[in-house]
Short mmCIF file of C-alpha atoms and ligand atoms in Angstrom, two decimals:
data_model
loop_
_atom_site.label_atom_id
_atom_site.label_comp_id
_atom_site.label_asym_id
_atom_site.label_seq_id
_atom_site.Cartn_x
_atom_site.Cartn_y
_atom_site.Cartn_z
CA UNK A 18 -29.89 13.98 -20.78
CA UNK A 19 -28.49 10.50 -20.47
CA UNK A 20 -25.47 9.87 -18.36
CA UNK A 21 -22.68 7.81 -19.78
CA UNK A 22 -19.25 6.60 -18.89
CA UNK A 23 -16.39 8.93 -19.70
CA UNK A 24 -14.79 7.84 -22.98
CA UNK A 25 -12.17 5.14 -22.50
CA UNK A 26 -13.43 4.00 -19.10
CA UNK A 27 -15.58 1.02 -18.22
CA UNK A 28 -17.72 -0.34 -15.47
CA UNK A 29 -16.59 -3.62 -14.02
CA UNK A 30 -19.86 -5.41 -13.38
CA UNK A 31 -20.11 -8.30 -10.91
CA UNK A 32 -19.30 -11.08 -13.38
CA UNK A 33 -16.19 -9.27 -14.60
CA UNK A 34 -15.36 -8.20 -11.07
CA UNK A 35 -15.33 -11.85 -10.01
CA UNK A 36 -12.76 -12.50 -12.73
CA UNK A 37 -10.78 -9.44 -11.68
CA UNK A 38 -10.83 -10.79 -8.15
CA UNK A 39 -9.56 -14.17 -9.29
CA UNK A 40 -6.73 -12.51 -11.19
CA UNK A 41 -5.93 -10.35 -8.19
CA UNK A 42 -5.97 -13.33 -5.82
CA UNK A 43 -3.48 -15.09 -8.07
CA UNK A 44 -1.24 -11.99 -8.05
CA UNK A 45 -1.43 -11.72 -4.27
CA UNK A 46 -0.69 -15.40 -3.60
CA UNK A 47 2.22 -15.45 -6.02
CA UNK A 48 3.74 -12.14 -4.88
CA UNK A 49 3.48 -13.30 -1.30
CA UNK A 50 5.12 -16.61 -2.14
CA UNK A 51 8.02 -14.79 -3.82
CA UNK A 52 8.39 -12.48 -0.78
CA UNK A 53 7.00 -9.22 -2.24
CA UNK A 54 5.20 -6.87 0.15
CA UNK A 55 2.14 -4.95 -0.98
CA UNK A 56 2.49 -1.21 -1.44
CA UNK A 57 -0.18 1.42 -2.11
CA UNK A 58 0.69 4.85 -3.40
CA UNK A 59 -1.78 7.67 -4.12
CA UNK A 60 -3.83 7.70 -7.31
CA UNK A 61 -2.40 11.15 -8.06
CA UNK A 62 1.06 12.62 -7.59
CA UNK A 63 2.73 15.91 -8.33
CA UNK A 64 3.16 16.12 -12.09
CA UNK A 65 6.92 16.64 -11.89
CA UNK A 66 7.34 13.10 -10.61
CA UNK A 67 6.21 11.64 -13.91
CA UNK A 68 7.78 14.36 -16.04
CA UNK A 69 11.12 13.52 -14.50
CA UNK A 70 10.62 9.84 -13.67
CA UNK A 71 8.94 8.62 -16.85
CA UNK A 72 10.76 11.08 -19.13
CA UNK A 73 9.81 14.31 -20.90
CA UNK A 74 10.14 12.83 -24.38
CA UNK A 75 7.93 9.79 -23.79
CA UNK A 76 4.44 9.44 -25.26
CA UNK A 77 3.06 9.17 -21.75
CA UNK A 78 4.39 12.55 -20.64
CA UNK A 79 4.04 14.29 -23.98
CA UNK A 80 0.42 13.48 -24.65
CA UNK A 81 -1.18 10.97 -22.33
CA UNK A 82 -1.18 12.41 -18.84
CA UNK A 83 -4.33 13.41 -17.01
CA UNK A 84 -2.96 16.53 -15.36
CA UNK A 85 -4.93 19.19 -13.55
CA UNK A 86 -4.45 22.04 -11.17
CA UNK A 87 -5.91 21.62 -7.72
CA UNK A 88 -7.40 24.45 -5.71
CA UNK A 89 -3.97 25.26 -4.31
CA UNK A 90 -2.72 25.78 -7.91
CA UNK A 91 -0.43 22.73 -7.80
CA UNK A 92 -0.16 20.59 -10.89
CA UNK A 93 -1.22 17.02 -10.14
CA UNK A 94 -1.40 14.00 -12.42
CA UNK A 95 -3.47 10.83 -12.22
CA UNK A 96 -0.78 8.18 -12.18
CA UNK A 97 -0.05 6.79 -15.66
CA UNK A 98 2.14 4.00 -14.25
CA UNK A 99 3.27 2.54 -10.93
CA UNK A 100 7.06 2.52 -10.89
CA UNK A 101 7.84 6.23 -10.46
CA UNK A 102 5.46 6.51 -7.45
CA UNK A 103 7.02 3.46 -5.81
CA UNK A 104 10.50 4.84 -6.28
CA UNK A 105 9.26 8.17 -4.90
CA UNK A 106 7.96 6.32 -1.81
CA UNK A 107 11.19 4.33 -1.54
CA UNK A 108 13.19 7.55 -1.42
CA UNK A 109 10.72 9.56 0.66
CA UNK A 110 10.52 6.94 3.43
CA UNK A 111 14.25 6.09 3.17
CA UNK A 112 13.32 2.47 2.57
CA UNK A 113 16.86 2.00 1.22
CA UNK A 114 17.98 1.82 4.86
CA UNK A 115 16.11 -1.47 5.25
CA UNK A 116 17.48 -4.87 4.30
CA UNK A 117 18.16 -5.09 0.58
CA UNK A 118 16.89 -6.19 -1.83
CA UNK A 119 13.48 -4.63 -1.25
CA UNK A 120 10.54 -6.32 -2.97
CA UNK A 121 7.16 -4.63 -3.54
CA UNK A 122 4.04 -5.34 -5.50
CA UNK A 123 1.06 -3.17 -6.38
CA UNK A 124 -2.33 -3.46 -7.98
CA UNK A 125 -4.59 -0.65 -9.09
CA UNK A 126 -5.91 1.67 -11.77
CA UNK A 127 -3.65 3.74 -14.03
CA UNK A 128 -4.72 6.60 -16.31
CA UNK A 129 -3.54 7.50 -19.78
CA UNK A 130 -5.18 9.71 -22.35
CA UNK A 131 -4.93 7.23 -25.22
CA UNK A 132 -7.18 6.56 -28.19
CA UNK A 133 -9.62 4.02 -26.76
CA UNK A 134 -10.18 0.68 -28.49
CA UNK A 135 -10.66 -2.94 -27.46
CA UNK A 136 -7.96 -3.65 -24.89
CA UNK A 137 -6.90 0.00 -24.65
CA UNK A 138 -8.59 2.22 -22.10
CA UNK A 139 -8.02 5.54 -20.42
CA UNK A 140 -8.42 3.95 -17.01
CA UNK A 141 -6.91 0.48 -16.85
CA UNK A 142 -5.58 -1.81 -14.15
CA UNK A 143 -2.06 -3.02 -13.59
CA UNK A 144 -0.40 -5.54 -11.34
CA UNK A 145 3.28 -4.83 -10.94
CA UNK A 146 6.33 -5.85 -8.95
CA UNK A 147 9.57 -4.03 -8.23
CA UNK A 148 12.80 -5.35 -6.76
CA UNK A 149 15.27 -2.71 -5.64
CA UNK A 150 18.81 -2.89 -4.34
CA UNK A 151 20.55 -5.58 -6.38
CA UNK A 152 22.36 -5.79 -9.69
CA UNK A 153 22.27 -9.57 -9.67
CA UNK A 154 21.06 -11.11 -12.95
CA UNK A 155 19.02 -13.44 -10.74
CA UNK A 156 16.87 -10.45 -9.83
CA UNK A 157 15.93 -10.01 -13.50
CA UNK A 158 15.35 -13.75 -13.77
CA UNK A 159 13.14 -13.76 -10.67
CA UNK A 160 10.94 -10.91 -11.87
CA UNK A 161 10.55 -12.39 -15.35
CA UNK A 162 9.78 -15.83 -13.93
CA UNK A 163 7.25 -14.41 -11.48
CA UNK A 164 5.34 -12.85 -14.39
CA UNK A 165 5.66 -16.08 -16.32
CA UNK A 166 4.25 -18.08 -13.37
CA UNK A 167 1.39 -15.60 -13.04
CA UNK A 168 0.22 -16.19 -16.62
CA UNK A 169 0.75 -19.93 -16.23
CA UNK A 170 -1.42 -20.07 -13.12
CA UNK A 171 -4.18 -18.26 -14.99
CA UNK A 172 -3.73 -20.65 -17.90
CA UNK A 173 -2.97 -17.84 -20.37
CA UNK A 174 -0.50 -18.81 -23.08
CA UNK A 175 2.04 -16.03 -23.59
CA UNK A 176 5.31 -15.60 -25.37
CA UNK A 177 8.18 -13.81 -23.74
CA UNK A 178 10.29 -11.37 -25.72
CA UNK A 179 13.54 -10.08 -24.24
CA UNK A 180 16.14 -7.52 -25.21
CA UNK A 181 19.21 -5.84 -23.84
CA UNK A 182 19.19 -2.06 -24.25
CA UNK A 183 22.53 -1.62 -22.51
CA UNK A 184 23.69 1.26 -20.32
CA UNK A 185 23.40 5.01 -20.91
CA UNK A 186 26.71 5.06 -22.83
CA UNK A 187 25.61 2.21 -25.09
CA UNK A 188 22.37 3.97 -25.79
CA UNK A 189 24.09 7.31 -26.46
CA UNK A 190 26.15 5.62 -29.19
CA UNK A 191 23.10 3.85 -30.55
CA UNK A 192 21.02 7.03 -30.56
CA UNK A 193 23.74 8.75 -32.53
CA UNK A 194 23.67 6.15 -35.26
CA UNK A 195 19.86 6.05 -35.28
CA UNK A 196 19.87 9.79 -35.79
CA UNK A 197 22.22 9.49 -38.73
CA UNK A 198 20.15 6.70 -40.21
CA UNK A 199 16.79 8.45 -39.91
CA UNK A 200 18.03 11.92 -40.84
CA UNK A 201 17.95 11.12 -44.52
CA UNK A 202 14.61 9.31 -44.38
CA UNK A 203 11.02 10.59 -44.47
CA UNK A 204 9.28 10.30 -41.11
CA UNK A 205 6.00 11.58 -39.68
CA UNK A 206 5.99 14.97 -37.92
CA UNK A 207 5.91 13.28 -34.54
CA UNK A 208 8.96 11.22 -35.36
CA UNK A 209 10.88 14.19 -36.76
CA UNK A 210 10.24 15.84 -33.45
CA UNK A 211 11.29 12.70 -31.56
CA UNK A 212 14.44 12.41 -33.59
CA UNK A 213 15.70 15.68 -32.16
CA UNK A 214 14.76 14.87 -28.60
CA UNK A 215 15.17 11.11 -28.25
CA UNK A 216 15.65 9.01 -31.38
CA UNK A 217 14.76 5.81 -29.46
CA UNK A 218 11.17 7.01 -29.31
CA UNK A 219 10.94 6.73 -33.10
CA UNK A 220 10.90 2.97 -32.53
CA UNK A 221 7.58 3.28 -30.67
CA UNK A 222 5.86 4.84 -33.71
CA UNK A 223 3.00 2.75 -35.08
CA UNK A 224 2.72 4.73 -38.33
CA UNK A 225 3.14 2.17 -41.19
CA UNK A 226 5.36 4.40 -43.28
CA UNK A 227 7.66 5.06 -40.30
CA UNK A 228 7.63 1.33 -39.58
CA UNK A 229 8.79 0.73 -43.13
CA UNK A 230 11.68 3.12 -42.65
CA UNK A 231 12.78 1.08 -39.64
CA UNK A 232 13.36 -2.09 -41.61
CA UNK A 233 17.10 -1.61 -42.17
CA UNK A 234 17.88 0.54 -39.17
CA UNK A 235 20.87 -0.26 -36.97
CA UNK A 236 19.96 -2.48 -34.00
CA UNK A 237 20.96 -1.92 -30.42
CA UNK A 238 22.67 -5.28 -29.98
CA UNK A 239 25.66 -3.98 -31.96
CA UNK A 240 26.24 -1.23 -29.37
CA UNK A 241 26.26 -3.19 -26.09
CA UNK A 242 29.37 -2.99 -23.88
CA UNK A 243 30.99 -6.11 -22.40
CA UNK A 244 29.61 -5.61 -18.91
CA UNK A 245 26.02 -5.17 -20.09
CA UNK A 246 26.42 -8.12 -22.46
CA UNK A 247 27.66 -10.36 -19.65
CA UNK A 248 24.77 -9.36 -17.41
CA UNK A 249 22.26 -10.17 -20.11
CA UNK A 250 23.92 -13.51 -20.91
CA UNK A 251 23.57 -14.43 -17.25
CA UNK A 252 19.88 -13.48 -17.29
CA UNK A 253 19.27 -15.62 -20.37
CA UNK A 254 21.22 -18.46 -18.75
CA UNK A 255 18.94 -18.26 -15.69
CA UNK A 256 15.82 -18.32 -17.83
CA UNK A 257 17.11 -21.32 -19.73
CA UNK A 258 17.94 -23.12 -16.49
CA UNK A 259 14.36 -22.54 -15.32
CA UNK A 260 12.88 -23.65 -18.63
CA UNK A 261 11.30 -20.28 -19.37
CA UNK A 262 11.20 -20.03 -23.16
CA UNK A 263 12.02 -16.63 -24.66
CA UNK A 264 12.64 -14.96 -27.95
CA UNK A 265 15.24 -12.23 -28.39
CA UNK A 266 14.13 -9.13 -30.22
CA UNK A 267 16.65 -6.28 -30.60
CA UNK A 268 13.77 -3.98 -31.61
CA UNK A 269 12.11 -4.16 -28.21
CA UNK A 270 12.85 -0.73 -26.79
CA UNK A 271 10.11 0.05 -24.35
CA UNK A 272 8.28 3.37 -24.22
CA UNK A 273 9.60 4.61 -20.89
CA UNK A 274 12.91 6.40 -20.49
CA UNK A 275 14.07 4.80 -17.30
CA UNK A 276 14.94 1.32 -18.57
CA UNK A 277 18.45 -0.02 -19.05
CA UNK A 278 19.93 -3.44 -19.79
CA UNK A 279 17.17 -6.08 -19.61
CA UNK A 280 13.79 -5.23 -21.13
CA UNK A 281 11.04 -7.77 -21.69
CA UNK A 282 7.46 -8.12 -22.76
CA UNK A 283 4.83 -10.84 -22.42
CA UNK A 284 2.75 -11.12 -25.57
CA UNK A 285 -0.38 -12.86 -26.77
CA UNK A 286 -1.49 -13.61 -30.31
CA UNK A 287 -5.17 -13.48 -29.33
CA UNK A 288 -5.83 -9.75 -29.00
CA UNK A 289 -4.90 -8.26 -32.36
CA UNK A 290 -3.04 -4.99 -32.17
CA UNK A 291 -3.10 -4.82 -28.37
CA UNK A 292 -0.83 -7.83 -28.08
CA UNK A 293 1.23 -6.79 -25.05
CA UNK A 294 0.03 -8.30 -21.79
CA UNK A 295 2.79 -6.68 -19.79
CA UNK A 296 6.41 -5.83 -19.68
CA UNK A 297 9.23 -4.45 -17.68
CA UNK A 298 12.93 -4.19 -17.29
CA UNK A 299 15.83 -2.87 -15.30
CA UNK A 300 15.89 0.75 -14.21
CA UNK A 301 19.18 1.15 -12.37
CA UNK A 302 19.24 4.95 -12.55
CA UNK A 303 15.73 5.89 -11.47
CA UNK A 304 16.18 5.94 -7.69
CA UNK A 305 19.11 8.33 -8.03
CA UNK A 306 17.25 10.43 -10.59
CA UNK A 307 14.46 10.89 -8.06
CA UNK A 308 16.82 11.96 -5.28
CA UNK A 309 17.80 8.69 -3.60
CA UNK A 310 21.12 6.88 -3.35
CA UNK A 311 22.26 4.93 -6.40
CA UNK A 312 20.11 1.76 -6.27
CA UNK A 313 19.72 -0.74 -9.07
CA UNK A 314 16.23 -2.08 -9.67
CA UNK A 315 14.07 -4.25 -11.89
CA UNK A 316 10.31 -4.71 -12.25
CA UNK A 317 7.29 -5.36 -14.43
CA UNK A 318 3.75 -4.09 -14.95
CA UNK A 319 1.03 -6.37 -16.33
CA UNK A 320 -2.27 -5.21 -17.82
CA UNK A 321 -5.25 -6.75 -16.07
CA UNK A 322 -7.96 -5.56 -18.48
CA UNK A 323 -6.43 -7.45 -21.38
CA UNK A 324 -6.14 -10.58 -19.28
CA UNK A 325 -9.76 -10.27 -18.34
CA UNK A 326 -10.67 -9.94 -22.03
CA UNK A 327 -8.77 -13.14 -22.75
CA UNK A 328 -10.30 -15.02 -19.87
CA UNK A 329 -13.89 -13.87 -20.04
CA UNK A 330 -14.70 -16.04 -23.06
CA UNK A 331 -13.55 -19.27 -21.52
CA UNK A 332 -14.92 -19.13 -18.00
CA UNK A 333 -16.91 -22.12 -16.78
CA UNK A 334 -20.62 -21.50 -16.74
CA UNK A 335 -21.55 -20.16 -13.32
CA UNK A 336 -21.03 -22.76 -10.65
CA UNK A 337 -24.04 -23.39 -8.45
CA UNK A 338 -23.41 -22.53 -4.86
CA UNK A 339 -25.15 -21.69 -1.62
CA UNK A 340 -28.76 -21.73 -0.49
CA UNK A 341 -32.05 -20.07 -1.17
CA UNK A 342 -34.45 -19.98 1.75
CA UNK A 343 -38.02 -20.74 0.65
CA UNK A 344 -40.68 -19.66 3.12
CA UNK A 345 -44.11 -18.04 3.51
CA UNK A 346 -45.00 -14.63 4.76
CA UNK A 347 -46.76 -15.96 7.89
CA UNK A 348 -43.49 -17.44 9.23
CA UNK A 349 -41.06 -15.14 7.46
CA UNK A 350 -39.60 -13.62 10.63
CA UNK A 351 -38.85 -17.00 12.18
CA UNK A 352 -37.40 -18.37 8.93
CA UNK A 353 -35.22 -15.30 8.36
CA UNK A 354 -33.50 -15.92 11.68
CA UNK A 355 -32.38 -19.32 10.40
CA UNK A 356 -30.90 -17.66 7.35
CA UNK A 357 -28.91 -15.37 9.63
CA UNK A 358 -27.79 -18.30 11.81
CA UNK A 359 -26.36 -19.89 8.68
CA UNK A 360 -24.81 -16.65 7.43
CA UNK A 361 -23.10 -16.30 10.79
CA UNK A 362 -21.39 -19.61 10.08
CA UNK A 363 -20.22 -18.58 6.60
CA UNK A 364 -23.00 -20.17 4.55
CA UNK A 365 -24.18 -18.23 1.50
CA UNK A 366 -27.96 -18.00 1.77
CA UNK A 367 -30.45 -15.55 0.33
CA UNK A 368 -34.22 -15.20 0.60
CA UNK A 369 -37.09 -13.43 -1.01
CA UNK A 370 -37.68 -9.76 -0.17
CA UNK A 371 -40.44 -9.14 -2.71
CA UNK A 372 -43.36 -11.25 -1.44
CA UNK A 373 -43.02 -13.87 -4.17
CA UNK A 374 -45.06 -17.09 -4.29
CA UNK A 375 -43.41 -20.37 -3.30
CA UNK A 376 -43.11 -21.35 -6.96
CA UNK A 377 -41.53 -18.01 -7.82
CA UNK A 378 -39.12 -18.40 -4.90
CA UNK A 379 -37.91 -21.71 -6.32
CA UNK A 380 -37.54 -20.08 -9.72
CA UNK A 381 -35.52 -17.31 -8.13
CA UNK A 382 -33.29 -19.88 -6.40
CA UNK A 383 -32.59 -21.32 -9.81
CA UNK A 384 -31.91 -17.98 -11.46
CA UNK A 385 -29.57 -17.05 -8.65
CA UNK A 386 -27.61 -20.21 -9.35
CA UNK A 387 -28.18 -21.63 -5.88
CA UNK A 388 -27.24 -25.23 -5.27
CA UNK A 389 -29.82 -25.91 -2.57
CA UNK A 390 -33.19 -24.65 -1.35
CA UNK A 391 -33.95 -24.66 2.36
CA UNK A 392 -37.70 -24.91 2.84
CA UNK A 393 -38.99 -23.50 6.11
CA UNK A 394 -42.76 -23.15 5.78
CA UNK A 395 -45.36 -23.22 8.58
CA UNK A 396 -45.69 -27.02 8.35
CA UNK A 397 -41.97 -27.65 8.62
CA UNK A 398 -41.48 -25.19 11.46
CA UNK A 399 -44.42 -26.67 13.38
CA UNK A 400 -42.72 -30.09 13.15
CA UNK A 401 -39.37 -28.60 14.24
CA UNK A 402 -37.92 -29.53 10.86
CA UNK A 403 -36.66 -28.01 7.65
CA UNK A 404 -36.43 -29.49 4.17
CA UNK A 405 -33.27 -29.27 2.09
CA UNK A 406 -33.69 -29.72 -1.63
CA UNK A 407 -30.73 -30.32 -3.86
CA UNK A 408 -31.55 -28.16 -6.89
CA UNK A 409 -29.29 -30.18 -9.16
CA UNK A 410 -30.57 -33.68 -8.39
CA UNK A 411 -34.03 -32.67 -7.15
CA UNK A 412 -33.59 -34.86 -4.05
CA UNK A 413 -35.09 -33.54 -0.86
CA UNK A 414 -34.47 -34.52 2.76
CA UNK A 415 -35.95 -33.44 6.06
CA UNK A 416 -33.61 -32.29 8.79
CA UNK A 417 -34.41 -31.54 12.44
CA UNK A 418 -33.96 -27.83 13.22
CA UNK A 419 -31.83 -28.81 16.23
CA UNK A 420 -29.11 -30.13 13.98
CA UNK A 421 -29.83 -27.98 10.91
CA UNK A 422 -26.77 -25.74 11.07
CA UNK A 423 -24.37 -28.65 11.57
CA UNK A 424 -26.06 -30.63 8.83
CA UNK A 425 -25.74 -27.74 6.36
CA UNK A 426 -22.11 -27.15 7.28
CA UNK A 427 -21.35 -30.78 6.45
CA UNK A 428 -22.68 -30.49 2.92
CA UNK A 429 -19.86 -30.56 0.42
CA UNK A 430 -18.98 -27.19 -1.13
CA UNK A 431 -21.37 -25.23 1.05
CA UNK A 432 -19.06 -22.47 2.20
CA UNK A 433 -19.14 -19.10 0.47
CA UNK A 434 -15.86 -18.08 -1.23
CA UNK A 435 -13.05 -17.71 1.24
CA UNK A 436 -15.17 -17.86 4.38
CA UNK A 437 -14.41 -20.10 7.27
CA UNK A 438 -15.87 -20.35 10.72
P1 AMP B 609 3.41 -0.22 -19.87
O1 AMP B 609 3.43 0.40 -18.53
O2 AMP B 609 3.05 0.73 -20.97
O3 AMP B 609 4.59 -1.06 -20.16
O4 AMP B 609 2.18 -1.23 -19.83
C1 AMP B 609 2.23 -2.48 -19.24
C2 AMP B 609 0.98 -3.24 -19.63
O5 AMP B 609 -0.18 -2.54 -19.17
C3 AMP B 609 0.77 -3.35 -21.12
O6 AMP B 609 1.48 -4.43 -21.64
C4 AMP B 609 -0.72 -3.54 -21.21
O7 AMP B 609 -1.08 -4.89 -20.97
C5 AMP B 609 -1.22 -2.69 -20.08
N1 AMP B 609 -1.66 -1.38 -20.61
C6 AMP B 609 -0.90 -0.30 -20.88
N2 AMP B 609 -1.66 0.72 -21.33
C7 AMP B 609 -2.93 0.27 -21.35
C8 AMP B 609 -4.19 0.84 -21.72
N3 AMP B 609 -4.29 2.10 -22.13
N4 AMP B 609 -5.31 0.07 -21.60
C9 AMP B 609 -5.23 -1.20 -21.16
N5 AMP B 609 -4.08 -1.79 -20.79
C10 AMP B 609 -2.94 -1.08 -20.89
#
């Protein structure tokens, strides 16, 4: 039997992992700069959290959750998203007693039983931020701008789509008129079902014939109350002041129940059907819904896998870095110690563990994308010297072993990623 990945999952091999790491580093630096603290919640939670927090009538809860019973007969679910767990933690640890607003960010895998295709997986990674405890439109602006800055730093062109889905009352009126509109029109079985439970979910349907029925439907912007309209105008004003370009789309009603007022999505035109790179919005009622005090909030979640897909094509060819130690078996033990002396100081250096010839060791240095070779053979060691060969220019110089470490440390670009002595 051959063993394979579970459908919809993928291995992140070192080259992709390096890209993941770069994306993550950007998220960490930016979140830190904006004052967001990192938060980790468990990979699984009690299923009720998502049933209640994400919403019974959503696609996620209806058909995408990885739920299972543990040995204690409790129903658990692999987290399909990050917001409900963070709100659960916020309430559970009474974080609302701390200075408001609270700002958190997270990074990690999410799980949804979706039909896999390029850019859509059953295990995928998200970076997200949440700001809780303020109704200020500047909170919405901050979160949207933070996401915008993130894509800009990674040099990924995106377009920002925004919408105002109002408050619960606005949506109740809108749902009513959607129901009337769709009642007399043919929809798929799923949508007929949705129409009874939550007509807004019809708008998520990708079925072309349902899409066609949506062409003349009423739009939410005609149902927004003055207060919600003023809030949204202030958000748009903030975005304009910060030169963040956006497009308004009254059809953007995101697939989770907890959103109100501002919703937004970052899109790309480079990934075909999977064009959403991330999105978010306000969720002023969720903390209370999950048992906490009434606390307004806003956040986003961005999909890392899709970013990686976009970036993997245009990475620079591997940059040469670090050393390869070239030696001979007779002096291997002595030479290896020099490699460790350099590693101790943060220098990336590798050496042969397979008894290769000198020529093969140089070839290996090249294949491993090393920038330099350090030659420590019996002749060099007997003279108290080592030879450093620049594998790009081919130039070689002899260096006294006494000053070898210092000499290496002074070479430009010698340090391994992120290390310092
Ligand atoms: P959502 O929580 O559904 O708003 O998703 C936020 C972002 O996560 C999306 O815009 C995607 O970039 C990403 N995402 C959501 N579901 C998947 C999936 N199944 N596979 C890969 N990325 C996903």
